mmCIF file of C-alpha atoms and ligand atoms in Angstrom:
data_model
loop_
_atom_site.group_PDB
_atom_site.id
_atom_site.type_symbol
_atom_site.label_atom_id
_atom_site.label_comp_id
_atom_site.label_asym_id
_atom_site.label_seq_id
_atom_site.Cartn_x
_atom_site.Cartn_y
_atom_site.Cartn_z
ATOM 1 C CA MET A 24 9.528 14.888 -19.604
ATOM 2 C CA THR A 25 11.760 16.814 -17.522
ATOM 3 C CA ASN A 26 12.762 20.472 -18.169
ATOM 4 C CA GLY A 27 16.175 20.639 -16.154
ATOM 5 C CA ARG A 28 14.140 21.248 -12.942
ATOM 6 C CA GLY A 29 12.537 17.895 -12.803
ATOM 7 C CA PRO A 30 9.243 16.802 -13.872
ATOM 8 C CA ASP A 31 6.583 19.005 -14.968
ATOM 9 C CA PRO A 32 4.193 18.466 -11.869
ATOM 10 C CA THR A 33 1.106 18.901 -13.976
ATOM 11 C CA GLU A 34 1.950 16.610 -16.577
ATOM 12 C CA THR A 35 3.311 14.043 -13.846
ATOM 13 C CA LEU A 36 -0.012 14.100 -12.187
ATOM 14 C CA MET A 37 -1.685 12.950 -15.521
ATOM 15 C CA ARG A 38 -0.870 9.653 -14.531
ATOM 16 C CA PRO A 39 -3.088 7.507 -12.402
ATOM 17 C CA GLY A 40 -0.263 6.083 -10.153
ATOM 18 C CA ASP A 41 0.754 9.722 -9.225
ATOM 19 C CA LEU A 42 -2.720 10.699 -8.501
ATOM 20 C CA PHE A 43 -3.131 7.587 -6.433
ATOM 21 C CA ARG A 44 -0.074 8.895 -4.029
ATOM 22 C CA LEU A 45 -2.032 11.838 -3.147
ATOM 23 C CA PHE A 46 -4.633 9.554 -1.729
ATOM 24 C CA ARG A 47 -1.898 7.592 0.245
ATOM 25 C CA ALA A 48 -0.670 10.777 1.793
ATOM 26 C CA ARG A 49 -4.168 11.678 2.977
ATOM 27 C CA PRO A 50 -5.888 9.194 5.200
ATOM 28 C CA GLU A 51 -8.759 11.478 5.373
ATOM 29 C CA GLY A 52 -9.137 11.137 1.556
ATOM 30 C CA LEU A 53 -10.125 13.756 -0.983
ATOM 31 C CA THR A 54 -13.579 14.493 -2.770
ATOM 32 C CA ARG A 55 -13.471 15.191 -6.440
ATOM 33 C CA THR A 56 -13.371 18.924 -5.927
ATOM 34 C CA GLU A 57 -10.453 18.585 -3.413
ATOM 35 C CA LEU A 58 -8.544 16.466 -5.771
ATOM 36 C CA ALA A 59 -8.946 18.872 -8.732
ATOM 37 C CA GLN A 60 -7.755 21.963 -6.326
ATOM 38 C CA VAL A 61 -4.648 19.867 -5.000
ATOM 39 C CA SER A 62 -3.692 18.396 -8.525
ATOM 40 C CA GLY A 63 -4.657 21.456 -10.815
ATOM 41 C CA LEU A 64 -6.070 19.124 -13.058
ATOM 42 C CA ALA A 65 -9.282 19.636 -15.163
ATOM 43 C CA ARG A 66 -12.639 18.152 -13.528
ATOM 44 C CA THR A 67 -13.156 15.903 -16.264
ATOM 45 C CA THR A 68 -9.657 14.271 -16.128
ATOM 46 C CA VAL A 69 -10.217 14.218 -12.260
ATOM 47 C CA ASN A 70 -13.469 12.359 -12.404
ATOM 48 C CA GLN A 71 -12.009 9.844 -15.329
ATOM 49 C CA ARG A 72 -8.726 9.086 -13.183
ATOM 50 C CA ILE A 73 -10.867 8.578 -9.913
ATOM 51 C CA ASP A 74 -13.125 6.198 -12.043
ATOM 52 C CA LEU A 75 -10.167 4.330 -13.300
ATOM 53 C CA LEU A 76 -8.651 3.654 -9.761
ATOM 54 C CA VAL A 77 -12.226 2.774 -8.297
ATOM 55 C CA ASP A 78 -12.564 0.017 -10.930
ATOM 56 C CA ALA A 79 -9.110 -1.227 -10.212
ATOM 57 C CA GLY A 80 -10.269 -1.734 -6.549
ATOM 58 C CA LEU A 81 -7.615 0.708 -5.249
ATOM 59 C CA LEU A 82 -9.891 3.540 -4.256
ATOM 60 C CA THR A 83 -13.424 3.374 -2.362
ATOM 61 C CA THR A 84 -15.736 5.887 -1.022
ATOM 62 C CA ILE A 85 -16.787 6.825 2.377
ATOM 63 C CA PRO A 86 -19.728 9.184 3.089
ATOM 64 C CA ASP A 87 -18.823 12.877 3.129
ATOM 65 C CA GLY A 88 -20.733 15.620 5.200
ATOM 66 C CA SER A 89 -20.581 18.248 2.387
ATOM 67 C CA ARG A 90 -23.013 18.376 -0.588
ATOM 68 C CA THR A 91 -22.615 19.158 -4.332
ATOM 69 C CA ALA A 92 -25.706 20.311 -6.074
ATOM 70 C CA GLY A 93 -27.752 19.054 -3.242
ATOM 71 C CA ARG A 94 -26.351 15.605 -3.615
ATOM 72 C CA PRO A 95 -24.006 14.422 -0.854
ATOM 73 C CA ALA A 96 -20.378 14.349 -2.306
ATOM 74 C CA ASP A 97 -18.215 11.264 -2.307
ATOM 75 C CA ARG A 98 -15.177 11.245 -0.514
ATOM 76 C CA PHE A 99 -12.458 8.983 -1.956
ATOM 77 C CA VAL A 100 -9.869 6.798 0.243
ATOM 78 C CA VAL A 101 -7.366 4.166 -0.308
ATOM 79 C CA ASN A 102 -9.526 0.594 -0.477
ATOM 80 C CA GLU A 103 -8.107 -1.179 2.701
ATOM 81 C CA GLY A 104 -10.210 -4.227 1.246
ATOM 82 C CA TYR A 105 -7.901 -4.447 -1.555
ATOM 83 C CA GLY A 106 -5.743 -7.051 0.243
ATOM 84 C CA VAL A 107 -3.157 -7.424 2.946
ATOM 85 C CA VAL A 108 0.420 -7.497 3.437
ATOM 86 C CA LEU A 109 2.742 -9.709 5.487
ATOM 87 C CA VAL A 110 5.760 -8.767 7.096
ATOM 88 C CA ALA A 111 8.481 -10.625 9.263
ATOM 89 C CA ASP A 112 11.256 -8.637 11.415
ATOM 90 C CA MET A 113 13.825 -11.070 11.933
ATOM 91 C CA GLY A 114 16.291 -10.448 14.828
ATOM 92 C CA ALA A 115 19.235 -12.791 15.699
ATOM 93 C CA SER A 116 17.196 -14.275 18.707
ATOM 94 C CA GLY A 117 13.659 -13.359 18.105
ATOM 95 C CA LEU A 118 11.177 -12.603 15.465
ATOM 96 C CA ARG A 119 8.095 -10.539 14.961
ATOM 97 C CA VAL A 120 5.443 -11.039 12.114
ATOM 98 C CA ALA A 121 2.449 -8.792 11.630
ATOM 99 C CA LEU A 122 -0.632 -8.676 9.339
ATOM 100 C CA CYS A 123 -1.048 -5.023 8.093
ATOM 101 C CA ASP A 124 -3.850 -3.619 5.917
ATOM 102 C CA MET A 125 -3.175 -1.486 2.661
ATOM 103 C CA THR A 126 -2.661 1.741 4.849
ATOM 104 C CA ALA A 127 -0.059 -0.086 6.548
ATOM 105 C CA ARG A 128 -1.847 -0.384 9.860
ATOM 106 C CA ILE A 129 -1.012 -3.422 11.833
ATOM 107 C CA ARG A 130 -4.077 -5.590 12.039
ATOM 108 C CA ALA A 131 -2.492 -8.620 14.107
ATOM 109 C CA GLU A 132 1.070 -9.470 14.917
ATOM 110 C CA ARG A 133 3.100 -12.308 17.103
ATOM 111 C CA ALA A 134 6.255 -12.175 18.342
ATOM 112 C CA GLU A 135 8.451 -15.389 19.562
ATOM 113 C CA PRO A 136 12.208 -16.263 20.267
ATOM 114 C CA SER A 137 13.936 -17.682 17.307
ATOM 115 C CA ASP A 138 17.558 -18.453 16.327
ATOM 116 C CA ILE A 139 18.840 -16.991 13.218
ATOM 117 C CA THR A 140 21.555 -19.617 13.116
ATOM 118 C CA ASP A 141 19.067 -22.380 12.557
ATOM 119 C CA GLY A 142 19.347 -21.365 9.032
ATOM 120 C CA PRO A 143 17.128 -20.001 6.377
ATOM 121 C CA VAL A 144 14.680 -22.903 5.636
ATOM 122 C CA ALA A 145 13.887 -23.677 9.302
ATOM 123 C CA VAL A 146 13.466 -19.920 10.062
ATOM 124 C CA LEU A 147 11.763 -19.024 6.893
ATOM 125 C CA ASP A 148 9.419 -22.102 7.204
ATOM 126 C CA ARG A 149 8.336 -20.661 10.865
ATOM 127 C CA VAL A 150 7.830 -17.610 9.268
ATOM 128 C CA VAL A 151 5.508 -18.910 6.668
ATOM 129 C CA THR A 152 3.614 -20.886 9.364
ATOM 130 C CA LEU A 153 2.963 -17.786 11.555
ATOM 131 C CA PHE A 154 1.764 -15.958 8.214
ATOM 132 C CA GLY A 155 -0.714 -18.542 7.509
ATOM 133 C CA GLU A 156 -1.996 -18.552 11.284
ATOM 134 C CA LEU A 157 -2.402 -14.583 11.141
ATOM 135 C CA LEU A 158 -4.296 -14.783 7.952
ATOM 136 C CA ALA A 159 -6.497 -17.655 9.047
ATOM 137 C CA ALA A 160 -7.381 -15.616 12.591
ATOM 138 C CA ALA A 161 -8.092 -12.588 10.730
ATOM 139 C CA GLY A 162 -10.365 -14.391 8.224
ATOM 140 C CA HIS A 163 -8.245 -13.571 4.920
ATOM 141 C CA ALA A 164 -7.154 -16.024 2.457
ATOM 142 C CA PRO A 165 -3.664 -16.436 1.093
ATOM 143 C CA SER A 166 -4.754 -15.236 -2.322
ATOM 144 C CA GLU A 167 -5.492 -11.665 -0.541
ATOM 145 C CA VAL A 168 -1.911 -11.074 0.180
ATOM 146 C CA ARG A 169 -0.351 -8.723 -2.036
ATOM 147 C CA ALA A 170 3.108 -8.529 -1.073
ATOM 148 C CA VAL A 171 5.483 -9.854 1.736
ATOM 149 C CA GLY A 172 8.447 -7.947 3.388
ATOM 150 C CA VAL A 173 11.251 -9.824 5.341
ATOM 151 C CA ASP A 174 13.945 -8.078 7.262
ATOM 152 C CA VAL A 175 17.056 -9.838 8.458
ATOM 153 C CA PRO A 176 20.037 -8.815 10.618
ATOM 154 C CA GLY A 177 22.830 -8.949 7.912
ATOM 155 C CA PRO A 178 23.942 -7.096 4.910
ATOM 156 C CA VAL A 179 21.427 -7.688 2.070
ATOM 157 C CA ALA A 180 21.706 -7.265 -1.687
ATOM 158 C CA HIS A 181 18.342 -5.634 -1.881
ATOM 159 C CA HIS A 182 17.342 -6.428 -5.534
ATOM 160 C CA ALA A 183 18.165 -9.756 -5.394
ATOM 161 C CA GLY A 184 16.615 -10.170 -2.106
ATOM 162 C CA ARG A 185 19.732 -12.042 -0.816
ATOM 163 C CA VAL A 186 21.919 -11.934 2.369
ATOM 164 C CA VAL A 187 25.539 -11.315 1.610
ATOM 165 C CA THR A 188 28.295 -12.723 3.701
ATOM 166 C CA PRO A 189 26.476 -12.075 7.094
ATOM 167 C CA PRO A 190 28.744 -12.153 10.070
ATOM 168 C CA ILE A 191 26.287 -13.614 12.479
ATOM 169 C CA MET A 192 23.528 -15.755 9.942
ATOM 170 C CA THR A 193 25.274 -18.974 9.437
ATOM 171 C CA GLY A 194 23.908 -20.600 6.338
ATOM 172 C CA TRP A 195 22.324 -17.652 5.057
ATOM 173 C CA HIS A 196 24.700 -16.568 2.651
ATOM 174 C CA ASP A 197 23.072 -16.309 -0.896
ATOM 175 C CA PHE A 198 20.040 -17.931 -0.175
ATOM 176 C CA ASP A 199 17.010 -17.144 -2.245
ATOM 177 C CA ILE A 200 14.572 -15.641 0.402
ATOM 178 C CA PRO A 201 11.762 -14.162 -2.190
ATOM 179 C CA GLY A 202 12.213 -17.868 -3.937
ATOM 180 C CA HIS A 203 11.523 -19.795 -0.605
ATOM 181 C CA VAL A 204 8.482 -17.639 0.622
ATOM 182 C CA SER A 205 6.980 -17.116 -3.029
ATOM 183 C CA ARG A 206 6.502 -20.711 -2.976
ATOM 184 C CA THR A 207 3.771 -20.192 -0.292
ATOM 185 C CA PHE A 208 2.815 -16.850 -1.015
ATOM 186 C CA PRO A 209 3.191 -16.144 -4.917
ATOM 187 C CA CYS A 210 3.565 -12.329 -4.653
ATOM 188 C CA PRO A 211 6.265 -9.611 -4.603
ATOM 189 C CA VAL A 212 8.746 -10.350 -1.755
ATOM 190 C CA VAL A 213 10.871 -7.532 -0.517
ATOM 191 C CA VAL A 214 13.928 -8.280 1.667
ATOM 192 C CA GLU A 215 15.768 -5.689 3.664
ATOM 193 C CA ASN A 216 18.383 -5.427 6.413
ATOM 194 C CA ASP A 217 16.477 -4.971 9.822
ATOM 195 C CA VAL A 218 18.206 -1.639 11.092
ATOM 196 C CA ASN A 219 17.351 -0.102 7.583
ATOM 197 C CA ALA A 220 13.460 -1.270 8.109
ATOM 198 C CA MET A 221 13.763 0.405 11.680
ATOM 199 C CA ALA A 222 15.133 3.489 10.495
ATOM 200 C CA PHE A 223 12.331 3.813 7.718
ATOM 201 C CA GLY A 224 9.732 2.931 10.554
ATOM 202 C CA GLU A 225 10.699 5.543 12.662
ATOM 203 C CA GLN A 226 11.158 8.309 9.827
ATOM 204 C CA ARG A 227 7.729 7.444 8.358
ATOM 205 C CA LEU A 228 5.686 6.995 11.556
ATOM 206 C CA ALA A 229 7.650 9.288 14.267
ATOM 207 C CA HIS A 230 9.178 11.753 12.278
ATOM 208 C CA PRO A 231 7.237 12.176 8.985
ATOM 209 C CA ASP A 232 8.397 15.601 8.456
ATOM 210 C CA VAL A 233 12.154 15.074 8.628
ATOM 211 C CA ALA A 234 13.619 13.789 5.427
ATOM 212 C CA ASN A 235 17.055 13.194 6.875
ATOM 213 C CA LEU A 236 17.275 10.606 9.701
ATOM 214 C CA VAL A 237 19.834 8.212 11.026
ATOM 215 C CA TYR A 238 18.814 5.568 12.971
ATOM 216 C CA VAL A 239 21.457 3.487 15.680
ATOM 217 C CA LYS A 240 20.713 0.273 16.977
ATOM 218 C CA VAL A 241 22.687 -0.815 19.979
ATOM 219 C CA GLY A 242 22.002 -4.204 21.115
ATOM 220 C CA THR A 243 23.787 -7.454 20.791
ATOM 221 C CA GLY A 244 25.444 -5.517 17.835
ATOM 222 C CA ILE A 245 25.367 -2.303 16.504
ATOM 223 C CA GLY A 246 23.858 -1.044 13.380
ATOM 224 C CA THR A 247 22.887 2.055 11.632
ATOM 225 C CA GLY A 248 20.126 2.888 9.078
ATOM 226 C CA LEU A 249 20.323 5.717 6.869
ATOM 227 C CA ILE A 250 17.449 7.918 5.672
ATOM 228 C CA ILE A 251 18.630 10.507 3.073
ATOM 229 C CA ASP A 252 15.986 12.672 1.295
ATOM 230 C CA GLY A 253 13.321 10.501 2.668
ATOM 231 C CA HIS A 254 14.897 7.204 0.968
ATOM 232 C CA ILE A 255 16.811 4.270 2.626
ATOM 233 C CA HIS A 256 20.332 4.905 1.686
ATOM 234 C CA ARG A 257 21.828 1.359 1.071
ATOM 235 C CA GLY A 258 25.037 2.320 -0.846
ATOM 236 C CA ALA A 259 26.569 0.666 -4.020
ATOM 237 C CA ASP A 260 26.456 -2.789 -2.550
ATOM 238 C CA GLY A 261 23.835 -2.569 0.324
ATOM 239 C CA ALA A 262 26.604 -2.299 3.074
ATOM 240 C CA ALA A 263 26.088 1.621 3.701
ATOM 241 C CA GLY A 264 26.071 2.780 7.451
ATOM 242 C CA ASP A 265 28.239 -0.139 9.013
ATOM 243 C CA VAL A 266 28.987 1.914 11.768
ATOM 244 C CA GLY A 267 29.646 -0.965 14.273
ATOM 245 C CA HIS A 268 32.882 -1.927 12.331
ATOM 246 C CA ILE A 269 34.403 1.612 12.099
ATOM 247 C CA GLN A 270 37.771 1.040 13.827
ATOM 248 C CA ILE A 271 38.437 3.317 16.703
ATOM 249 C CA ASP A 272 42.315 4.036 16.077
ATOM 250 C CA GLY A 273 44.677 4.928 18.878
ATOM 251 C CA ARG A 274 42.812 3.976 21.754
ATOM 252 C CA ASP A 275 44.688 0.812 22.971
ATOM 253 C CA ASP A 276 47.936 -0.879 21.966
ATOM 254 C CA GLU A 277 46.174 -4.164 21.762
ATOM 255 C CA PRO A 278 42.437 -3.287 20.627
ATOM 256 C CA PRO A 279 40.009 -6.061 21.567
ATOM 257 C CA LEU A 280 38.840 -8.448 18.577
ATOM 258 C CA CYS A 281 35.766 -7.936 17.024
ATOM 259 C CA ARG A 282 33.295 -10.830 15.581
ATOM 260 C CA CYS A 283 34.182 -9.623 12.040
ATOM 261 C CA GLY A 284 37.639 -10.877 12.600
ATOM 262 C CA ARG A 285 39.400 -7.448 12.729
ATOM 263 C CA ALA A 286 40.218 -5.692 15.945
ATOM 264 C CA GLY A 287 39.287 -2.296 17.563
ATOM 265 C CA CYS A 288 35.905 -1.828 15.963
ATOM 266 C CA VAL A 289 32.983 0.103 17.558
ATOM 267 C CA GLU A 290 31.217 -3.166 18.089
ATOM 268 C CA ALA A 291 34.314 -4.710 20.057
ATOM 269 C CA TYR A 292 34.365 -1.724 22.684
ATOM 270 C CA ALA A 293 30.581 -0.797 22.959
ATOM 271 C CA SER A 294 27.986 -3.547 21.886
ATOM 272 C CA GLY A 295 25.975 -5.948 23.930
ATOM 273 C CA TRP A 296 28.355 -9.020 23.178
ATOM 274 C CA ALA A 297 31.319 -6.814 23.776
ATOM 275 C CA LEU A 298 30.062 -5.759 27.373
ATOM 276 C CA LEU A 299 29.030 -9.586 27.939
ATOM 277 C CA ARG A 300 32.375 -10.518 27.154
ATOM 278 C CA ASP A 301 34.111 -7.817 29.333
ATOM 279 C CA LEU A 302 31.985 -8.545 32.167
ATOM 280 C CA ARG A 303 32.654 -12.365 32.118
ATOM 281 C CA GLU A 304 36.338 -11.535 31.776
ATOM 282 C CA ALA A 305 35.882 -9.566 34.895
ATOM 283 C CA GLY A 306 34.323 -12.370 37.004
ATOM 284 C CA VAL A 307 30.841 -11.215 36.731
ATOM 285 C CA ASP A 308 27.872 -13.734 36.651
ATOM 286 C CA VAL A 309 26.365 -13.080 33.399
ATOM 287 C CA GLU A 310 25.063 -15.384 30.733
ATOM 288 C CA SER A 311 23.469 -13.176 27.985
ATOM 289 C CA VAL A 312 23.039 -9.423 26.742
ATOM 290 C CA ALA A 313 19.584 -9.294 28.799
ATOM 291 C CA ASP A 314 21.626 -9.945 31.941
ATOM 292 C CA VAL A 315 23.882 -7.187 30.841
ATOM 293 C CA VAL A 316 21.108 -4.960 30.680
ATOM 294 C CA ARG A 317 19.512 -5.997 33.929
ATOM 295 C CA LEU A 318 22.802 -5.429 36.104
ATOM 296 C CA THR A 319 23.600 -1.998 34.563
ATOM 297 C CA ARG A 320 19.948 -0.912 35.157
ATOM 298 C CA ALA A 321 20.308 -2.497 38.667
ATOM 299 C CA GLY A 322 23.316 0.040 39.302
ATOM 300 C CA HIS A 323 26.175 -2.742 39.146
ATOM 301 C CA PRO A 324 29.399 -0.694 39.451
ATOM 302 C CA GLU A 325 31.364 -2.634 36.871
ATOM 303 C CA ALA A 326 28.538 -3.027 34.413
ATOM 304 C CA ASN A 327 27.864 0.821 34.579
ATOM 305 C CA ARG A 328 31.535 1.966 34.341
ATOM 306 C CA ARG A 329 31.642 -0.310 30.963
ATOM 307 C CA TYR A 330 28.451 0.485 29.667
ATOM 308 C CA ARG A 331 29.344 4.520 30.149
ATOM 309 C CA ALA A 332 32.544 3.754 28.321
ATOM 310 C CA GLY A 333 31.006 2.118 25.507
ATOM 311 C CA ALA A 334 28.574 4.979 25.254
ATOM 312 C CA ALA A 335 31.599 7.452 24.567
ATOM 313 C CA VAL A 336 32.846 5.227 21.809
ATOM 314 C CA ILE A 337 29.414 5.186 20.053
ATOM 315 C CA GLY A 338 29.239 8.896 20.592
ATOM 316 C CA THR A 339 32.399 9.128 18.652
ATOM 317 C CA ALA A 340 31.221 7.141 15.782
ATOM 318 C CA VAL A 341 27.807 8.941 15.658
ATOM 319 C CA SER A 342 29.594 12.160 15.625
ATOM 320 C CA ASP A 343 31.263 11.068 12.421
ATOM 321 C CA VAL A 344 28.098 10.031 10.852
ATOM 322 C CA VAL A 345 26.644 13.448 11.856
ATOM 323 C CA SER A 346 29.589 15.379 10.222
ATOM 324 C CA LEU A 347 29.250 13.293 7.051
ATOM 325 C CA LEU A 348 25.574 13.291 6.617
ATOM 326 C CA ASN A 349 23.984 16.396 8.408
ATOM 327 C CA PRO A 350 20.945 14.443 9.532
ATOM 328 C CA ARG A 351 18.342 16.589 11.227
ATOM 329 C CA VAL A 352 17.383 13.544 13.709
ATOM 330 C CA VAL A 353 19.442 10.852 15.135
ATOM 331 C CA VAL A 354 17.230 8.120 16.679
ATOM 332 C CA ILE A 355 18.953 5.641 19.119
ATOM 333 C CA GLY A 356 17.294 2.365 19.685
ATOM 334 C CA GLY A 357 17.968 -1.285 20.704
ATOM 335 C CA GLN A 358 18.365 -3.290 24.043
ATOM 336 C CA LEU A 359 21.140 -0.856 25.534
ATOM 337 C CA ALA A 360 19.548 2.163 24.653
ATOM 338 C CA ALA A 361 16.323 1.430 26.779
ATOM 339 C CA ILE A 362 18.630 1.273 29.964
ATOM 340 C CA ASP A 363 18.681 4.795 30.737
ATOM 341 C CA ASP A 364 19.347 8.230 29.423
ATOM 342 C CA VAL A 365 23.070 8.010 29.564
ATOM 343 C CA LEU A 366 23.675 6.538 26.015
ATOM 344 C CA ILE A 367 21.913 9.177 24.541
ATOM 345 C CA ALA A 368 23.420 12.045 26.985
ATOM 346 C CA SER A 369 26.787 10.651 25.777
ATOM 347 C CA ILE A 370 26.107 10.668 22.293
ATOM 348 C CA ARG A 371 24.630 14.335 22.643
ATOM 349 C CA GLU A 372 27.833 15.522 24.533
ATOM 350 C CA VAL A 373 30.422 14.094 22.153
ATOM 351 C CA VAL A 374 28.473 14.898 18.931
ATOM 352 C CA TYR A 375 27.872 18.662 19.762
ATOM 353 C CA ARG A 376 31.612 18.660 20.981
ATOM 354 C CA ARG A 377 33.243 17.069 17.890
ATOM 355 C CA SER A 378 30.698 18.187 14.734
ATOM 356 C CA LEU A 379 30.377 21.599 13.317
ATOM 357 C CA PRO A 380 27.733 23.919 14.653
ATOM 358 C CA LEU A 381 25.965 24.173 11.342
ATOM 359 C CA ALA A 382 25.335 20.386 11.576
ATOM 360 C CA THR A 383 24.284 20.435 15.203
ATOM 361 C CA ARG A 384 22.381 23.495 15.533
ATOM 362 C CA ARG A 385 18.963 21.901 14.601
ATOM 363 C CA LEU A 386 20.064 18.532 15.230
ATOM 364 C CA GLN A 387 17.668 16.218 17.631
ATOM 365 C CA VAL A 388 19.207 12.939 19.437
ATOM 366 C CA VAL A 389 16.109 11.186 20.699
ATOM 367 C CA PRO A 390 15.171 7.549 21.731
ATOM 368 C CA SER A 391 13.166 5.253 19.455
ATOM 369 C CA ARG A 392 9.508 6.030 19.703
ATOM 370 C CA LEU A 393 8.403 2.772 18.159
ATOM 371 C CA GLY A 394 10.909 0.212 20.118
ATOM 372 C CA HIS A 395 10.411 -3.403 19.287
ATOM 373 C CA THR A 396 7.785 -2.632 16.355
ATOM 374 C CA ALA A 397 10.046 -0.311 14.390
ATOM 375 C CA GLY A 398 10.845 -3.214 12.155
ATOM 376 C CA VAL A 399 7.571 -4.229 11.236
ATOM 377 C CA HIS A 400 6.320 -0.772 10.591
ATOM 378 C CA GLY A 401 8.883 0.120 8.394
ATOM 379 C CA LEU A 402 8.600 -3.136 6.445
ATOM 380 C CA ALA A 403 4.584 -2.452 5.968
ATOM 381 C CA ARG A 404 5.600 0.943 4.564
ATOM 382 C CA LEU A 405 8.405 -0.159 2.176
ATOM 383 C CA VAL A 406 6.314 -3.198 1.190
ATOM 384 C CA LEU A 407 3.424 -0.725 0.142
ATOM 385 C CA ASP A 408 5.568 1.610 -1.420
ATOM 386 C CA GLN A 409 6.570 -1.268 -3.768
ATOM 387 C CA VAL A 410 2.992 -2.319 -4.187
ATOM 388 C CA TYR A 411 1.715 1.033 -5.000
ATOM 389 C CA ASP A 412 4.583 1.993 -7.278
ATOM 390 C CA PRO A 413 2.929 4.643 -9.688
ATOM 391 C CA ARG A 414 3.971 2.546 -12.679
ATOM 392 C CA ARG A 415 2.396 -0.504 -11.080
ATOM 393 C CA VAL A 416 -0.696 1.289 -10.449
ATOM 394 C CA ASP A 417 -0.584 2.738 -13.967
ATOM 395 C CA ALA A 418 -0.276 -0.902 -15.260
ATOM 396 C CA LEU A 419 -2.920 -2.200 -12.987
ATOM 397 C CA VAL A 420 -5.533 0.578 -14.012
ATOM 398 C CA ALA A 421 -4.507 -0.356 -17.678
ATOM 399 C CA ALA A 422 -5.075 -3.876 -17.276
ATOM 400 C CA THR A 423 -8.685 -3.298 -15.615
ATOM 401 C CA ALA A 424 -9.718 -0.760 -18.307
ATOM 402 C CA HIS A 425 -8.577 -3.293 -21.031
ATOM 403 C CA ALA A 426 -10.359 -6.013 -19.497
ATOM 404 C CA ALA A 427 -13.593 -4.048 -19.205
ATOM 405 C CA ASP A 428 -13.252 -3.193 -22.996
ATOM 406 C CA VAL A 429 -13.046 -6.678 -23.750
HETATM 407 ZN ZN1 ZN B 18 34.290 -5.652 13.362
#
């Protein structure tokens, strides 16, 4: 029930699913006494709810130093043994898979080169094989998998779990990713855009007290993940934050062509693929974005000149995002961000010059702390939020209680 100021906290906390959220937020766990204090619920209600969550396998106990009436008090924590989740972070040219426990800790991971243009069947079959190997090595059965998370370098219709007209993912348009993966793992399969997953990972792990964060990935392409009020902002169609294809007007009479088919996009000036193209045209011997990164880091004059010019263009685009969304933190990640501080310094300079003081007064522009693992960390948390959705927890608890009654 609402009273116009949001749900009544006491009433919401009556549900086991909402109580369980308190345990997820406290890795150290809670005793019955602490839960009564934190929730404001009567001790009898607390006891009943905790028993239900333990019976459903969601909570377990660890020893506690304190004593209640001479007996050691039980401390309740999220039951890691409830199952595992599997996640796959798929980039244009590589993939990373991880097996995580029910508190999102990575227990095992593997990374290998992979070409997204091989198409969905080949790439997803490889992911499923790697998942199977991780499970076997960790001694878990496929039936213990509670959910799977997959991210892809393209626009995602989140609820359908499908990729929509991806510019660089040949053959993936409208492919049923959950349908394919759940043939092997019959459990919920979450599909997300890769940069959204990275943004979520950085926010939840590296900036947990920050509700509004923008993650900018500057690699082969340029993408942005937006976290607004603690949630991924996908927009009406999953296309929010497509900063790489904002057009920079009035810069050139003949703006460079973009891989999206238009001309003058941020990507066409400043991305890894654009720098590669420009350096080749200038006669520099480069084969890949990795070569561009290596040359720039080694101080190659032409590579550095273009990298710096690109950084200024990215700064302009990011300052527009800052003016629009007023984030507390802007995280810069990706291959090009890892070269040196130039990209971050340039973005800071342009943002502070172009955005209003109110938006920049407490703004931090920082490098990614999680690097290559931001995607898997974000996916694990995203997937667990779904597994432990309060309504789902309530349904599970009700089903367990009902089974015990019959
Ligand atoms: Zn474009």
